[in-house]
Coordinates of C-alpha atoms in Angstrom, one line a residue:
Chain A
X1 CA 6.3 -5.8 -8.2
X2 CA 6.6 -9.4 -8.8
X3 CA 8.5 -10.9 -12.0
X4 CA 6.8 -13.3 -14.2
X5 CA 8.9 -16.2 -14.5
X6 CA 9.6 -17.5 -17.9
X7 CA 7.5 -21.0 -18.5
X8 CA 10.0 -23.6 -19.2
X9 CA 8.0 -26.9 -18.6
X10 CA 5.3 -26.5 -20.8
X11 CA 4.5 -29.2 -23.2
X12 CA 5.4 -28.0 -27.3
X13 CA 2.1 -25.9 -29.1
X14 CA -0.4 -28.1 -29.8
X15 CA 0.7 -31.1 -28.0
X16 CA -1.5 -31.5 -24.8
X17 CA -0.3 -34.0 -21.5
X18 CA -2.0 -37.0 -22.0
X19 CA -5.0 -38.2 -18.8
X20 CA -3.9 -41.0 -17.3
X21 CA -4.8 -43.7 -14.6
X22 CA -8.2 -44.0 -12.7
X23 CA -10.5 -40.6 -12.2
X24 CA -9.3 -38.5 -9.1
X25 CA -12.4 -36.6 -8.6
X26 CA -16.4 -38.2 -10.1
X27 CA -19.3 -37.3 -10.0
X28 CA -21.9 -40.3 -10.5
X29 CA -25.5 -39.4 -11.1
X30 CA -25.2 -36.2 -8.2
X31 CA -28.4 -34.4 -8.0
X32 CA -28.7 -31.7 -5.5
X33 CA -31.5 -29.7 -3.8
X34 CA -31.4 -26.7 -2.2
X35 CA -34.1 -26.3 1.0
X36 CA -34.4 -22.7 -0.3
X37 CA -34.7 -23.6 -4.1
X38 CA -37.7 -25.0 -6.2
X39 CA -36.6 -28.3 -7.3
X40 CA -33.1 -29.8 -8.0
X41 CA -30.4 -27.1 -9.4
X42 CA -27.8 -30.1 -10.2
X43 CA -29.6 -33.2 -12.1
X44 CA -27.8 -36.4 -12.8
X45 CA -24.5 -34.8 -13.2
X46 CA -21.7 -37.6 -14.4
X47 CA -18.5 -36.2 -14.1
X48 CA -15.1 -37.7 -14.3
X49 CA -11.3 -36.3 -14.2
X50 CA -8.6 -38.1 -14.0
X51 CA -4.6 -37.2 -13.5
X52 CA -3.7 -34.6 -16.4
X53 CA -7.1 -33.7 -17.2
X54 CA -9.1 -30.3 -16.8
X55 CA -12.8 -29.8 -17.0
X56 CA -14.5 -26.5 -17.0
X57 CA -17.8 -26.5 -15.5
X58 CA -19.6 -23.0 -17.3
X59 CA -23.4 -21.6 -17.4
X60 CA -25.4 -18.7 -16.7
X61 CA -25.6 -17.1 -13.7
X62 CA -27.5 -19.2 -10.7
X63 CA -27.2 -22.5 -12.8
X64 CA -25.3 -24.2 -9.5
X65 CA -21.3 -23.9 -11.0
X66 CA -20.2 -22.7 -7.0
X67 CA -22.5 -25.6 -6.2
X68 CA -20.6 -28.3 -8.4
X69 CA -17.2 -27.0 -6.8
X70 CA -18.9 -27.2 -3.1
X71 CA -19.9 -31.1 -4.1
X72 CA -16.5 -31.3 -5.7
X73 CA -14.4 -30.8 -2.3
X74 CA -17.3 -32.0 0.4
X75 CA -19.0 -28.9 1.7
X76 CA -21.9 -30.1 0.3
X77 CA -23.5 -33.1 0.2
X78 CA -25.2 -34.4 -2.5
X79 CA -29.4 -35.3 -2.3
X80 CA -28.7 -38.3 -5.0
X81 CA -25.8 -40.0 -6.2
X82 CA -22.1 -39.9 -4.9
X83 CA -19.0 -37.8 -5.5
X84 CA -16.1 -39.6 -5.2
X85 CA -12.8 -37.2 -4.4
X86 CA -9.5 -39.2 -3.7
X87 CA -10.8 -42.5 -3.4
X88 CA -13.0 -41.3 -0.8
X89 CA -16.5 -40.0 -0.5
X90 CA -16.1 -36.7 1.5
X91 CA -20.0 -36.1 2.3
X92 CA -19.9 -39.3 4.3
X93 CA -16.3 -38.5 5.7
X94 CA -16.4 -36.4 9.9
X95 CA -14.7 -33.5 10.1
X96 CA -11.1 -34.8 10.9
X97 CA -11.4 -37.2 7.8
X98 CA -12.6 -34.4 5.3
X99 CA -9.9 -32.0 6.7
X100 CA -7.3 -34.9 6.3
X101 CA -8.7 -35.2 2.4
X102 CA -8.6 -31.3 2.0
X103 CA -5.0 -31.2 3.1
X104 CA -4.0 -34.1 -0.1
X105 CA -6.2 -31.5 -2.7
X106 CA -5.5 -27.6 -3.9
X107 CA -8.4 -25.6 -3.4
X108 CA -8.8 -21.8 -4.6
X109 CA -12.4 -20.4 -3.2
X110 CA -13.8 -17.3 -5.4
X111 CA -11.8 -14.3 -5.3
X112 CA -9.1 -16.4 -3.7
X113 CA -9.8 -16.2 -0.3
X114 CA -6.7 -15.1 1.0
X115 CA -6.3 -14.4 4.9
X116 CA -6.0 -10.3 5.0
X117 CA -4.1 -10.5 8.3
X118 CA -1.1 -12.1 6.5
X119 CA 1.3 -11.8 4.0
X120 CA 1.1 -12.9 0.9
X121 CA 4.2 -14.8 1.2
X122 CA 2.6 -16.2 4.3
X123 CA -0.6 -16.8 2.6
X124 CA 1.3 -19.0 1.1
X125 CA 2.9 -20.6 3.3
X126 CA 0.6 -21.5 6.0
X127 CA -1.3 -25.1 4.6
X128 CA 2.6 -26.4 5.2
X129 CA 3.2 -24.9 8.6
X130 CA -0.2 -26.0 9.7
X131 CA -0.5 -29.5 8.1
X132 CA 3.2 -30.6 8.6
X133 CA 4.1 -28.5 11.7
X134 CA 6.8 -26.8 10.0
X135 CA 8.9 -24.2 11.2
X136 CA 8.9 -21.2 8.4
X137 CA 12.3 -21.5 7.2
X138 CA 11.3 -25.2 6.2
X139 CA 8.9 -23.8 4.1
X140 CA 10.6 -22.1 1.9
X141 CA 11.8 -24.4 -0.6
X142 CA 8.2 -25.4 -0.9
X143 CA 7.0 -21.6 -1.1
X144 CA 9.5 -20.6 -3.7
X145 CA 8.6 -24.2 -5.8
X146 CA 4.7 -23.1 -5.6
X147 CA 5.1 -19.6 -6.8
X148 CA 7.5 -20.5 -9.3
X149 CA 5.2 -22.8 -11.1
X150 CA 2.6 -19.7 -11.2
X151 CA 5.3 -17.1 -12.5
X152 CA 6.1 -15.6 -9.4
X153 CA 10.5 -14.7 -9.1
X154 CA 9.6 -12.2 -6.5
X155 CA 7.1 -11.7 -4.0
X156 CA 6.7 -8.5 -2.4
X157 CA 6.2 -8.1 1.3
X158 CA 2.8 -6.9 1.3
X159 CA -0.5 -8.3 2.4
X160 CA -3.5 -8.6 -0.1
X161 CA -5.2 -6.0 0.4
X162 CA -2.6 -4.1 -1.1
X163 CA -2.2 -6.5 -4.2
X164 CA -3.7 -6.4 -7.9
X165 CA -6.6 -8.8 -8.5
X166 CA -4.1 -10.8 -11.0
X167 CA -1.8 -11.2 -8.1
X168 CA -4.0 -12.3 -5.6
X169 CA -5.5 -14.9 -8.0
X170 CA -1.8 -16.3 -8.5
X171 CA -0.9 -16.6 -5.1
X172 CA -3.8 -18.2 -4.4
X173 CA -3.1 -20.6 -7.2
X174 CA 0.4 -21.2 -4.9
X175 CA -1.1 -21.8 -1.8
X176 CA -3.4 -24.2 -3.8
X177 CA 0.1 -26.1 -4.8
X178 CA 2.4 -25.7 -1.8
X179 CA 0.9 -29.0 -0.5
X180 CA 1.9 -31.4 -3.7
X181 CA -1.7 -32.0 -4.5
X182 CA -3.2 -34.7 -6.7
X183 CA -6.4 -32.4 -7.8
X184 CA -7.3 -28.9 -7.6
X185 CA -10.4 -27.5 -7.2
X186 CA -10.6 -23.4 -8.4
X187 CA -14.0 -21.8 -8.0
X188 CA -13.8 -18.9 -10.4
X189 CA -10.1 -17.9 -10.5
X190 CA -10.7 -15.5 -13.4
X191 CA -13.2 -13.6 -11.8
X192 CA -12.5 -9.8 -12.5
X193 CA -10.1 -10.1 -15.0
X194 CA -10.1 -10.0 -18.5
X195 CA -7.7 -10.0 -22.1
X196 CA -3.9 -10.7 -21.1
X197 CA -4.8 -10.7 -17.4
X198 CA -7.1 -13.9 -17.6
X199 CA -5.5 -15.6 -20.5
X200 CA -2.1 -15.1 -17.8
X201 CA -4.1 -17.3 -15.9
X202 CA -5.6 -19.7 -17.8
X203 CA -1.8 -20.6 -18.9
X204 CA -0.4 -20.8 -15.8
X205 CA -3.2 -22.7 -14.5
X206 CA -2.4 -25.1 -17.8
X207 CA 1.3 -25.2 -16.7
X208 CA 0.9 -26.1 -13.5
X209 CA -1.3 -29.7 -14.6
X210 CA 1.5 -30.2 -17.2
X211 CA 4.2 -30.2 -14.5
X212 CA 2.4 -31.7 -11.6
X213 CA 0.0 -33.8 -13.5
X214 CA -2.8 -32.5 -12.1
X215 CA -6.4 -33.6 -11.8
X216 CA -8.1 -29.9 -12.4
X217 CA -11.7 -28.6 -12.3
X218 CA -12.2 -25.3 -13.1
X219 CA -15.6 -22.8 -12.4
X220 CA -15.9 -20.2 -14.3
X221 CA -17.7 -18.1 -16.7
X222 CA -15.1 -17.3 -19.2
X223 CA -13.9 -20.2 -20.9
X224 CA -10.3 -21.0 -21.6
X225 CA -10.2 -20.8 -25.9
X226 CA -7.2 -21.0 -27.5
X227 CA -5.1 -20.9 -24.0
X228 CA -6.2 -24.9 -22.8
X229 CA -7.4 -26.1 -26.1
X230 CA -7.7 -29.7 -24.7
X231 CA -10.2 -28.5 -21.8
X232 CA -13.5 -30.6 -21.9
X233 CA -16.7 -28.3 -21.2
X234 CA -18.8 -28.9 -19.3
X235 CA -22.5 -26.2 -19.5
X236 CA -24.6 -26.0 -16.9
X237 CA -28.6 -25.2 -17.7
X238 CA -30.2 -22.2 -16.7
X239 CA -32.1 -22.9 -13.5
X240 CA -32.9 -19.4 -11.9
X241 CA -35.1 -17.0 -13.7
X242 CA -33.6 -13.8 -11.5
X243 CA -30.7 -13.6 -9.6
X244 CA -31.4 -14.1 -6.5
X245 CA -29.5 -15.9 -4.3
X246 CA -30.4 -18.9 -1.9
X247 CA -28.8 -20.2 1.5
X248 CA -26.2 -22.9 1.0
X249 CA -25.5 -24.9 4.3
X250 CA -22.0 -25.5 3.4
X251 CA -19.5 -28.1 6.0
Chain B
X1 CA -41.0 -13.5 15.8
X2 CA -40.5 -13.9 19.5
X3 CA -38.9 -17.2 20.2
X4 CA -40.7 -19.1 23.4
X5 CA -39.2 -18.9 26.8
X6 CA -38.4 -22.6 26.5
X7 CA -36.6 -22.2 23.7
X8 CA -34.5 -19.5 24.9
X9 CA -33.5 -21.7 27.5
X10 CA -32.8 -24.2 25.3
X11 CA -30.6 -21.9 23.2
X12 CA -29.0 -20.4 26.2
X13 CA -27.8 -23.7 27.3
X14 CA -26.5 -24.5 23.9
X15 CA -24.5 -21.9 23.6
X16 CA -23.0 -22.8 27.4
X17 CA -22.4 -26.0 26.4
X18 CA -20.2 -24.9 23.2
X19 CA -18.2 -21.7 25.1
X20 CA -17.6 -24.8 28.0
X21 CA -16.5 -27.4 25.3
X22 CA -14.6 -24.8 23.7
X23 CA -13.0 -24.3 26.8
X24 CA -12.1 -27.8 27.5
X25 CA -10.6 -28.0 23.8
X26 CA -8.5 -25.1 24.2
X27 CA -7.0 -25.9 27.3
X28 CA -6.2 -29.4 26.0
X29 CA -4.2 -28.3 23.5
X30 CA -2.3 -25.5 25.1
X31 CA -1.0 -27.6 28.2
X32 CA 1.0 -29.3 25.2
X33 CA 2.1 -25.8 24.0
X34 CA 4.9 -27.0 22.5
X35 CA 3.5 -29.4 20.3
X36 CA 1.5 -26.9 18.5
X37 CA 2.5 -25.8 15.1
X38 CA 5.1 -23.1 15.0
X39 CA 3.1 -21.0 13.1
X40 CA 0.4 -21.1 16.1
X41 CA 3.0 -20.5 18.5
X42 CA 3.8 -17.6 16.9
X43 CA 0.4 -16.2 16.7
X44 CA 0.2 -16.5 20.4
X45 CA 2.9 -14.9 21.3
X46 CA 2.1 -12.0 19.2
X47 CA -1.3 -12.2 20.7
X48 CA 0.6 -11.6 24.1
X49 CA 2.1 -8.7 23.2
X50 CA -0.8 -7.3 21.6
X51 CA -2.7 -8.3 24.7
X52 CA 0.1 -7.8 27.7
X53 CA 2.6 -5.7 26.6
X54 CA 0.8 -2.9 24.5
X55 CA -1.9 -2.4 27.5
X56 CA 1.0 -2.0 30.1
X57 CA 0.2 2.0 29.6
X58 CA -3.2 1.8 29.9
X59 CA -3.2 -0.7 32.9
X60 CA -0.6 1.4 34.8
X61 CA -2.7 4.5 35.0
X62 CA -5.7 2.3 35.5
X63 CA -4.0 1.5 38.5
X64 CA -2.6 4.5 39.9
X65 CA -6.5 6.2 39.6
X66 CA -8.0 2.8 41.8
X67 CA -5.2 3.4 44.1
X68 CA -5.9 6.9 44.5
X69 CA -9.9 6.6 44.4
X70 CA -9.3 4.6 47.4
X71 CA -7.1 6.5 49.3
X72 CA -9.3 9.5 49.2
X73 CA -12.1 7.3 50.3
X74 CA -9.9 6.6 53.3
X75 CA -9.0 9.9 54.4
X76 CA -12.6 11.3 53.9
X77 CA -13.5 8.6 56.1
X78 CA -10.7 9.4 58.6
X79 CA -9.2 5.8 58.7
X80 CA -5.9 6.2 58.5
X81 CA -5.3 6.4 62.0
X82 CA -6.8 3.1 62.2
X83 CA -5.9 -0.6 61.1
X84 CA -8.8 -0.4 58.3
X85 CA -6.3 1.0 55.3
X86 CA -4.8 -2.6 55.0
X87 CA -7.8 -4.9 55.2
X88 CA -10.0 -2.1 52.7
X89 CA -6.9 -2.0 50.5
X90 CA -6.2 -6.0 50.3
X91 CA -10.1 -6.4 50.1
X92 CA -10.9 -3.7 47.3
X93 CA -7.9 -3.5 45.0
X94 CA -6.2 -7.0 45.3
X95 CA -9.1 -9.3 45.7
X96 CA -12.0 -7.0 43.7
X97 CA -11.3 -4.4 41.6
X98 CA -7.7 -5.2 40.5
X99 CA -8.9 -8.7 38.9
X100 CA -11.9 -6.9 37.5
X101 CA -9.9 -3.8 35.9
X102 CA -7.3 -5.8 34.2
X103 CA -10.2 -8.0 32.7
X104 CA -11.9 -4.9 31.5
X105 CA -8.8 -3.8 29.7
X106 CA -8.7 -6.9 28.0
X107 CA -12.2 -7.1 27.1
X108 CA -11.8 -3.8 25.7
X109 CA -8.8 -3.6 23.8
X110 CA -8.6 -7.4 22.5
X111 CA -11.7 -8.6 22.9
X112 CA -13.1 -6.2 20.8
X113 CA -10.3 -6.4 18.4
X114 CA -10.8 -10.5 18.3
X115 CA -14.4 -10.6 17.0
X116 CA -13.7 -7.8 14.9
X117 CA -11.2 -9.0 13.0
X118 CA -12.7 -12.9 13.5
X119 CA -15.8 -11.5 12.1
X120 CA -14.5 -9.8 9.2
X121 CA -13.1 -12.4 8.0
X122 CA -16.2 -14.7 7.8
X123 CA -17.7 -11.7 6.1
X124 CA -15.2 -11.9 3.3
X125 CA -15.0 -16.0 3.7
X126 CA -11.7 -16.2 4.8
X127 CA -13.0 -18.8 7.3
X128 CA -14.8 -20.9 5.2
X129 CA -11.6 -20.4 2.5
X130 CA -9.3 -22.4 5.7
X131 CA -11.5 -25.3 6.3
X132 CA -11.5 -25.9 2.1
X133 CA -7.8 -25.6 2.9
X134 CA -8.3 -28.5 5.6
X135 CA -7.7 -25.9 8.4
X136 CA -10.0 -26.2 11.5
X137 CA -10.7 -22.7 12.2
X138 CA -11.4 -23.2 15.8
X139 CA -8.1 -24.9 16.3
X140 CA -5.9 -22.3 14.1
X141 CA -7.6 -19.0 14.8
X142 CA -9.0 -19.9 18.7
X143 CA -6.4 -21.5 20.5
X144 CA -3.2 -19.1 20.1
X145 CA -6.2 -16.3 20.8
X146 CA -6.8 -18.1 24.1
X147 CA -3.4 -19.0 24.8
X148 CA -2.2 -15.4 24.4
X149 CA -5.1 -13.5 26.1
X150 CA -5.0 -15.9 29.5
X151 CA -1.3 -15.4 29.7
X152 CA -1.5 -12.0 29.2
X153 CA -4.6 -11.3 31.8
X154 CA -2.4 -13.1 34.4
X155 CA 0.2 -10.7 34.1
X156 CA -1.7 -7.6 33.8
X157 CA -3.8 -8.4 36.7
X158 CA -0.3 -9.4 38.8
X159 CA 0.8 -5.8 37.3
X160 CA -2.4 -3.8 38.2
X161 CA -2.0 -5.3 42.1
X162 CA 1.6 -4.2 42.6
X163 CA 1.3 -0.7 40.7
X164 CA -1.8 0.0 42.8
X165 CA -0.8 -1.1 46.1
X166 CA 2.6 1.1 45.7
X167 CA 0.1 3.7 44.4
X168 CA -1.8 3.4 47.8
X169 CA 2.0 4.0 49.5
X170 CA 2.3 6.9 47.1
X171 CA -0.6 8.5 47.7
X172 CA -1.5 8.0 51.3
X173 CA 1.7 10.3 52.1
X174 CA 0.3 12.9 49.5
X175 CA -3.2 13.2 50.3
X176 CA -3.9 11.8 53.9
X177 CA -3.5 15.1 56.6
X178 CA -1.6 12.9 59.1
X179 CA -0.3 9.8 57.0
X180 CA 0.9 6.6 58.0
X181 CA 4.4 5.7 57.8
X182 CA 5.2 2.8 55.1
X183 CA 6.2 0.8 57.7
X184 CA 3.2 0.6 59.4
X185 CA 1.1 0.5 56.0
X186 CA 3.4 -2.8 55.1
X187 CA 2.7 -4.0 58.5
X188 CA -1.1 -3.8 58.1
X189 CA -1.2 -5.0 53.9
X190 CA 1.3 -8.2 55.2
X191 CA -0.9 -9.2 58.1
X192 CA -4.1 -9.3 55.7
X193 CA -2.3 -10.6 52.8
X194 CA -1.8 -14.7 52.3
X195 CA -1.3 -17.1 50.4
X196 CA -5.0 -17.4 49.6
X197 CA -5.2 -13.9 48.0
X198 CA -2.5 -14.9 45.7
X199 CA -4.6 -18.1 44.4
X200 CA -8.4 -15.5 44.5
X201 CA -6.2 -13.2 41.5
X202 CA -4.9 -16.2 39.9
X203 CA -7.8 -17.5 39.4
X204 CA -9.6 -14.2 39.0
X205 CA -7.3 -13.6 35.7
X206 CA -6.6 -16.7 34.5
X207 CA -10.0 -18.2 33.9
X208 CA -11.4 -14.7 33.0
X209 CA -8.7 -15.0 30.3
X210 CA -9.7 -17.9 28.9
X211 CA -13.5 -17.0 28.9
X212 CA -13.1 -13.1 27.2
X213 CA -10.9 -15.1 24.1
X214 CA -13.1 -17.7 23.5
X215 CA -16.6 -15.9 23.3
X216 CA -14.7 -13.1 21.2
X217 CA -13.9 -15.7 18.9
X218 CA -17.1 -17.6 19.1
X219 CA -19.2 -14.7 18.2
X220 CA -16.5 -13.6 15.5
X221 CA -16.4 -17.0 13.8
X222 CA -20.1 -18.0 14.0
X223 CA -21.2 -14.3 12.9
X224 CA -23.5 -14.3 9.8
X225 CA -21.5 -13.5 6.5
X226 CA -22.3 -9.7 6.3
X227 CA -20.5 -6.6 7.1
X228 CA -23.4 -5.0 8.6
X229 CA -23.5 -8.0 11.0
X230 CA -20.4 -7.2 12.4
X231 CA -21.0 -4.7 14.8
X232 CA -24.2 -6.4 16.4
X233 CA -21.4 -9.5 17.1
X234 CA -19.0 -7.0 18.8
X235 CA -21.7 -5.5 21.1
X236 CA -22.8 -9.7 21.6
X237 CA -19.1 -10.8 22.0
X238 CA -18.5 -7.8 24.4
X239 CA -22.0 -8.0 26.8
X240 CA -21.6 -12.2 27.0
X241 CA -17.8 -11.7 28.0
X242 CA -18.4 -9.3 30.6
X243 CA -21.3 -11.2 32.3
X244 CA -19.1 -14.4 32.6
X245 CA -16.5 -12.3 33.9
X246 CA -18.5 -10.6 36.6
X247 CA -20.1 -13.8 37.1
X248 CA -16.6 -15.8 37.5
X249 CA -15.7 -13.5 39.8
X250 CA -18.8 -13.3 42.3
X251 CA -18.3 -17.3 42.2
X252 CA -14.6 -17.0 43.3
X253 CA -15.5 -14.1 45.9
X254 CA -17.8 -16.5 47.5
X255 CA -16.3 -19.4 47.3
X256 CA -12.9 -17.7 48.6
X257 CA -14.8 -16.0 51.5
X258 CA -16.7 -19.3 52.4
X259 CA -13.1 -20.7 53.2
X260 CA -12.2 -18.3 55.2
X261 CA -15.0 -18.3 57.1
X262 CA -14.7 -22.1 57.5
X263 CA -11.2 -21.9 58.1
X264 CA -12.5 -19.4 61.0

């Protein structure tokens, strides 16, 4: 069983890391249409995080949060309006460019997305050996760096499958960090967990933008409370009457 | 709905077009091996032993049974006492069947396990979860797949030939009423053996390699996001893979005979 590790960088109660420098990751009037949906699910949306800050983008089920965080990191592309990630405008980017962007951010899909065939350890590991053609010993400082930061002493050797949902989550918050990113990008890292478990999360998820001064949007349902009391909110309207879901073309 | 025949067409040479530029892209970037990532590297060679090493077995007794098969064919026919045995056992096993059979292993052990596991993990979005991650999927999960199955299909089929042809040895002596000695069986398999024959189960392997990996990963990668699609893209993967095969094969068989007979 891992070992949480005890948080030693965190800023003192109260006292949040101040936002700093130009926005990392904006949204500038973004309205998107779905072929399948009637009308536009995201209207005007003005959005912008800079360096230390976390947003939470919340709302009811089918208001377009998973589409905000496909905008956010460029597998979408917006029908009005720009989204500016990096410096750069990933819907207008090719393939090579937007992997070359995606390699400089943290992403953590829903449910976390890990690859069942590997380790976790590996899990974590592979951005580096793919990005920076790294043999895996070379990794490891970075590995033990990234799962530090999310409370992790001691990873077992076992693949996902076989790990808690609280777990998973983390180490997908690690492979989010083992490339030094400047933003990260989590679609619903809470999902499935609640009391301790998600509060566990929300700190560490706190921690890591204190220590790495992080730009951070977060999707989710639950919001953060007491555990990220300088997180700005951002609610979504309702859009869908049922819950039925529509086709996303996604890059 | 139906789609029209033009259509189909249109589709059909789509999909040709991506398998052959998938080809291409994958060859590309294995003939610089070692620049790939390590991590890639590694996959491959474990795909090689999934692919070579654990089907050894299966590919032996595969093998002996062709050997035998065609040994029985021979004595029923009473052509042992002939000079037949060499150029029917150079003709079927080492330029036909021996190719063929190693392919079919393949197909059947990892080409089904490929677009399995490929598909699988589209169902659960692992594979949209590596290109947020800036990881081309078709680079990290295709080429060690491709890499590792061609190598591995060139030494099965190099293993099937050898195994059978000492099978044929084996067997003649056991089943045939008056055998042939050895010596006269080598005499016969060396004069109808060349250099030729070597390149026909090169290229009957190699290319068959290549061809199985990719379309298992194709329909594993571009398999709609369901479970219950899954098994419709293994029965896909598994149909498309064996037509090319076959196919690939007719072309060499023709091609190889045409030289011959050109050669006179």
């Amino acid at each position: 069983m891992s070992e949480p590790v005890p948080a030693v960088d965190v800023p003192p109660a109260g006292q949040a890391p101040s936002a700093t420098g130009p926005a990392l990751l904006e949204f500038r009037k973004v309205c998107y249409r779905p072929s399948s949906f009637p009308g536009e699910l995201i209207e005007h949306l003005d959005l912008a995080i800079a360096a230390g800050e976390i947003v939470v983008v919340t709302g009811p089920a089918g208001c377009g949060k998973s589409t905000v965080f496909n905008l956010a990191c460029g597998a979408l592309r917006p029908d009005d309006g720009e989204v500016r990630l990096l410096d750069t405008e990933p819907a207008r980017l090719d393939d090579p460019a937007l992997a070359q962007v995606r390699a400089r951010i943290g992403v953590v899909p829903q449910r976390g997305a890990l690859l069942s065939n590997l380790s976790l350890r590996d899990n974590v590991a592979l951005p580096l050996l793919y990005h920076r053609s790294l043999p895996v010993e070379a990794a490891e400082d970075a590995v033990a760096r990234a799962l530090h930061d999310v409370g992790i002493a001691n990873l077992p050797r076992i693949k996902p499958a076989d790990a808690t949902e609280e777990l998973r989550q983390l180490v997908a918050l690690a492979t989010a960090l083992v490339l030094d990113p400047a933003v990260l990008l989590l679609d619903d890292p809470i999902a499935g967990l609640t009391g301790p478990s998600a509060d566990g999360i929300w700190k560490r998820i706190d921690q890591t933008r204190w220590t790495r001064h992080l730009a951070v949007l977060v999707i989710s349902d639950q919001l953060p409370g007491a555990a990220i009391p300088d997180a700005r909110v951002v609610t979504l309207p309702a859009r869908l009457q049922t819950t039925r879901s529509y086709d996303l073309d996604l890059r | 709905m139906k789609s029209s025949p033009i259509r189909q067409g249109a589709d059909f040479l789509s999909y040709l077009g991506e398998v052959v530029m998938l080809l291409g892209h994958g060859v590309r970037r294995l003939i610089g091996v070692n620049r790939l990532p390590p991590v890639m590297q590694r996959v491959l060679s474990l795909q090689f032993k999934f692919t070579a090493l654990d089907a050894i077995p299966f590919t032996l007794i595969l093998a002996l049974a062709a050997a035998l098969m065609v040994v029985v064919q021979l004595e029923l026919l009473d052509l042992f006492k002939t000079e037949i045995p060499g150029k029917l056992v150079v003709a079927v096993l080492v330029r036909e069947l021996g190719p063929l059979l190693a392919a079919l292993v393949v197909l059947a052990r990892s080409g089904t396990a490929i677009v399995t596991e490929l598909a699988g993990m589209r169902a659960s979005g692992e594979i949209d979860a590596l290109r947020l991650r800036g990881i081309d999927p078709y680079d990290y999960l295709v080429i060690p797949r491709q890499g590792g199955v061609s190598l591995a299909l060139v030494c099965l089929g190099q293993l099937f030939v050898v195994v059978a042809l000492m099978g044929v040895f084996l067997f003649s002596s056991w089943v045939a009423a008056s055998p042939p000695t050895w010596g006269v069986l080598l005499g016969q398999l060396g004069a109808e053996m060349s250099l030729a024959d070597l390149v026909v189960v090169l290229l009957k392997t190699l290319v068959p390699g290549h061809l199985i990996a990719v379309i298992a990963c194709r329909e594993g990668i571009a398999c709609s996001a369901r479970q219950t699609e899954i098994p419709r893209a293994v029965t896909r993967a598994i149909v498309r893979a064996l037509v090319a095969v076959v196919l690939w094969n007719v072309l060499v068989s023709f091609a190889a005979y045409h030289l011959l007979q050109v050669r006179g």
